């Protein structure tokens, strides 16, 4: 058996974002992971958490999947607070990083090479108001050809900084004006099938 932590970053806003879609997506993720032989734990940030427990969950997990809406082109602020608290605690305990990879005697070493969480993976699953055509298209004025993963580098960088492999993200687009929920759920299952290895295949790795 291998382990997956699903982090729910949804933050409730009456009449705008009640969380039903993100909850349904997290349920699909759990079903798919359990079918692949993983043991699943959840953290629902809005319901509260203990920092020490979250550090332990990160150390326990082989794969961490963030399920979140995108608010103003980033995660809800409660997720940033969560990251600041959990990653700072993991750093101070000496469990997540040894520093930024450089030393005073050799400051030329690669910045971001001090992570201790090698062998673990991180994936983001998102819901957007933005349509898919807003991305990967230089003719679009807002993102100017950037991909979802480019736009979200500030989210994934802390996991890469800590040594994790960052998997390609998944997105549900245009969820207010042109939702395609059934198709999105099918695409989410296909995405997990493509990028997440069955836990039995990891035995002995």
Coordinates of C-alpha atoms in Angstrom, one line a residue:
X1 CA 0.0 0.0 0.0
X2 CA 1.1 3.6 -0.6
X3 CA -0.3 6.8 0.7
X4 CA -2.1 9.8 -0.7
X5 CA -3.1 13.0 1.1
X6 CA -6.0 15.0 -0.4
X7 CA -5.9 18.6 0.7
X8 CA -9.3 20.5 0.3
X9 CA -8.5 24.2 -0.1
X10 CA -12.1 25.3 -0.9
X11 CA -13.3 28.4 1.0
X12 CA -17.0 29.1 1.2
X13 CA -18.6 32.2 -0.3
X14 CA -22.4 32.3 -0.2
X15 CA -23.8 32.5 -3.7
X16 CA -20.4 32.4 -5.4
X17 CA -18.6 29.3 -4.3
X18 CA -20.4 26.8 -2.1
X19 CA -17.9 24.0 -2.7
X20 CA -20.1 21.3 -4.2
X21 CA -18.0 20.8 -7.3
X22 CA -14.7 20.7 -5.4
X23 CA -16.2 18.2 -2.9
X24 CA -17.4 16.0 -5.8
X25 CA -13.9 16.2 -7.5
X26 CA -12.2 15.2 -4.2
X27 CA -14.6 12.3 -4.0
X28 CA -13.6 11.1 -7.5
X29 CA -9.9 11.5 -6.6
X30 CA -10.4 9.3 -3.5
X31 CA -12.3 6.7 -5.4
X32 CA -9.6 6.5 -8.1
X33 CA -6.8 6.4 -5.6
X34 CA -8.4 3.7 -3.5
X35 CA -8.9 1.6 -6.7
X36 CA -5.2 2.0 -7.3
X37 CA -4.4 0.6 -3.9
X38 CA -3.6 3.8 -2.1
X39 CA -4.4 4.6 1.5
X40 CA -6.1 8.0 1.6
X41 CA -6.1 10.7 4.2
X42 CA -7.9 14.1 3.9
X43 CA -7.3 17.6 5.2
X44 CA -10.2 20.0 4.8
X45 CA -8.5 23.3 5.6
X46 CA -11.7 25.3 6.3
X47 CA -12.7 22.7 8.9
X48 CA -9.5 23.3 10.9
X49 CA -6.2 21.4 11.2
X50 CA -3.2 21.0 13.5
X51 CA 0.1 22.1 12.1
X52 CA 2.0 19.2 13.6
X53 CA -0.5 16.7 12.2
X54 CA -0.2 18.3 8.7
X55 CA 3.6 18.0 8.8
X56 CA 3.2 14.3 9.7
X57 CA 0.8 13.8 6.9
X58 CA 3.2 15.3 4.4
X59 CA 5.9 13.0 5.6
X60 CA 3.5 10.0 5.5
X61 CA 2.2 10.7 2.0
X62 CA 3.7 9.4 -1.3
X63 CA 1.4 11.7 -3.3
X64 CA -0.3 14.9 -2.3
X65 CA -3.2 16.2 -4.3
X66 CA -4.6 19.7 -3.8
X67 CA -8.2 20.2 -4.7
X68 CA -9.1 23.8 -4.9
X69 CA -11.0 26.6 -6.6
X70 CA -9.0 29.4 -8.2
X71 CA -9.8 32.8 -6.5
X72 CA -8.2 35.8 -8.2
X73 CA -5.7 33.7 -10.0
X74 CA -4.5 31.8 -6.9
X75 CA -5.6 29.5 -4.1
X76 CA -8.0 30.8 -1.4
X77 CA -6.1 32.7 1.3
X78 CA -6.7 30.0 3.9
X79 CA -4.4 27.7 1.7
X80 CA -1.6 30.2 1.7
X81 CA -1.9 30.4 5.5
X82 CA -1.8 26.6 5.7
X83 CA 1.3 26.4 3.5
X84 CA 3.1 29.1 5.5
X85 CA 2.4 27.3 8.8
X86 CA 3.0 23.7 7.7
X87 CA 6.1 24.3 5.5
X88 CA 7.7 26.6 8.1
X89 CA 7.2 24.0 10.8
X90 CA 8.5 21.3 8.5
X91 CA 11.6 23.4 7.8
X92 CA 12.2 24.2 11.4
X93 CA 12.0 20.5 12.3
X94 CA 14.5 19.7 9.6
X95 CA 12.0 17.4 7.9
X96 CA 11.2 19.3 4.6
X97 CA 14.4 21.0 3.6
X98 CA 18.0 21.5 4.7
X99 CA 18.0 25.1 3.5
X100 CA 17.8 26.4 0.0
X101 CA 20.6 24.1 -1.3
X102 CA 23.4 26.7 -1.2
X103 CA 25.9 27.2 1.6
X104 CA 28.0 30.2 2.7
X105 CA 31.1 28.3 1.6
X106 CA 29.5 27.5 -1.8
X107 CA 26.8 30.0 -2.7
X108 CA 27.0 28.9 -6.3
X109 CA 25.1 25.7 -5.7
X110 CA 21.7 25.3 -7.3
X111 CA 19.0 27.4 -5.5
X112 CA 16.2 25.1 -4.4
X113 CA 18.2 21.9 -4.2
X114 CA 17.9 21.5 -0.4
X115 CA 14.7 19.6 -0.4
X116 CA 14.3 16.4 1.7
X117 CA 11.0 15.2 0.2
X118 CA 12.4 13.4 -2.8
X119 CA 10.4 10.4 -4.1
X120 CA 7.1 12.1 -3.3
X121 CA 4.7 13.7 -5.9
X122 CA 2.4 16.7 -5.9
X123 CA -0.6 17.4 -8.1
X124 CA -3.1 20.2 -8.4
X125 CA -6.7 19.8 -9.3
X126 CA -8.6 23.0 -9.9
X127 CA -11.9 24.7 -10.8
X128 CA -11.8 27.9 -12.9
X129 CA -14.2 30.6 -14.1
X130 CA -11.6 31.1 -16.9
X131 CA -12.2 29.2 -20.1
X132 CA -9.7 26.7 -21.5
X133 CA -8.9 29.0 -24.4
X134 CA -7.5 31.6 -22.1
X135 CA -4.4 29.5 -21.7
X136 CA -1.6 28.3 -24.1
X137 CA -2.6 31.0 -26.6
X138 CA -0.3 34.0 -27.3
X139 CA -3.3 35.9 -28.8
X140 CA -5.0 36.0 -25.4
X141 CA -4.2 39.2 -23.7
X142 CA -4.4 38.2 -20.0
X143 CA -2.0 35.2 -19.8
X144 CA -0.2 35.8 -23.1
X145 CA 0.4 32.2 -24.0
X146 CA 1.1 30.9 -20.5
X147 CA -0.2 27.5 -19.5
X148 CA -2.1 26.7 -16.3
X149 CA 1.1 25.3 -14.8
X150 CA 2.9 28.5 -15.7
X151 CA 0.3 30.7 -14.0
X152 CA 0.3 28.5 -10.9
X153 CA 4.1 28.3 -10.4
X154 CA 3.9 30.2 -7.1
X155 CA 1.7 27.3 -5.8
X156 CA 3.8 24.4 -7.0
X157 CA 7.2 26.0 -6.3
X158 CA 7.2 25.3 -2.5
X159 CA 6.7 21.5 -3.2
X160 CA 9.4 21.5 -5.8
X161 CA 11.6 23.5 -3.4
X162 CA 11.1 20.7 -0.9
X163 CA 12.2 18.0 -3.3
X164 CA 8.9 16.7 -4.6
X165 CA 8.1 16.0 -8.3
X166 CA 5.3 18.2 -9.5
X167 CA 2.8 16.3 -11.8
X168 CA 0.9 18.1 -14.6
X169 CA -2.2 19.9 -13.2
X170 CA -5.8 19.2 -13.9
X171 CA -8.4 21.9 -14.4
X172 CA -12.2 22.2 -14.8
X173 CA -12.7 25.4 -16.9
X174 CA -15.5 27.8 -17.3
X175 CA -17.5 26.4 -14.5
X176 CA -19.9 29.3 -14.2
X177 CA -20.8 30.2 -17.8
X178 CA -20.3 26.9 -19.6
X179 CA -19.9 24.0 -17.2
X180 CA -19.4 20.4 -18.5
X181 CA -19.3 18.6 -15.2
X182 CA -19.8 15.0 -16.4
X183 CA -17.0 15.4 -19.0
X184 CA -14.8 17.1 -16.4
X185 CA -15.2 14.1 -14.1
X186 CA -14.3 11.7 -16.9
X187 CA -11.3 13.8 -17.8
X188 CA -10.2 13.9 -14.1
X189 CA -10.3 10.1 -14.0
X190 CA -8.3 9.9 -17.2
X191 CA -5.8 12.4 -15.9
X192 CA -5.2 10.3 -12.8
X193 CA -5.0 7.1 -14.9
X194 CA -2.3 8.8 -17.0
X195 CA -0.1 10.4 -14.4
X196 CA -0.6 8.4 -11.1
X197 CA 1.0 5.0 -10.8
X198 CA -0.8 2.1 -9.2
X199 CA 0.6 1.6 -5.7
X200 CA 1.4 -2.0 -6.5
X201 CA 3.8 -0.8 -9.2
X202 CA 5.7 1.2 -6.5
X203 CA 6.5 -1.8 -4.3
X204 CA 10.3 -2.1 -4.0
X205 CA 11.0 1.2 -5.7

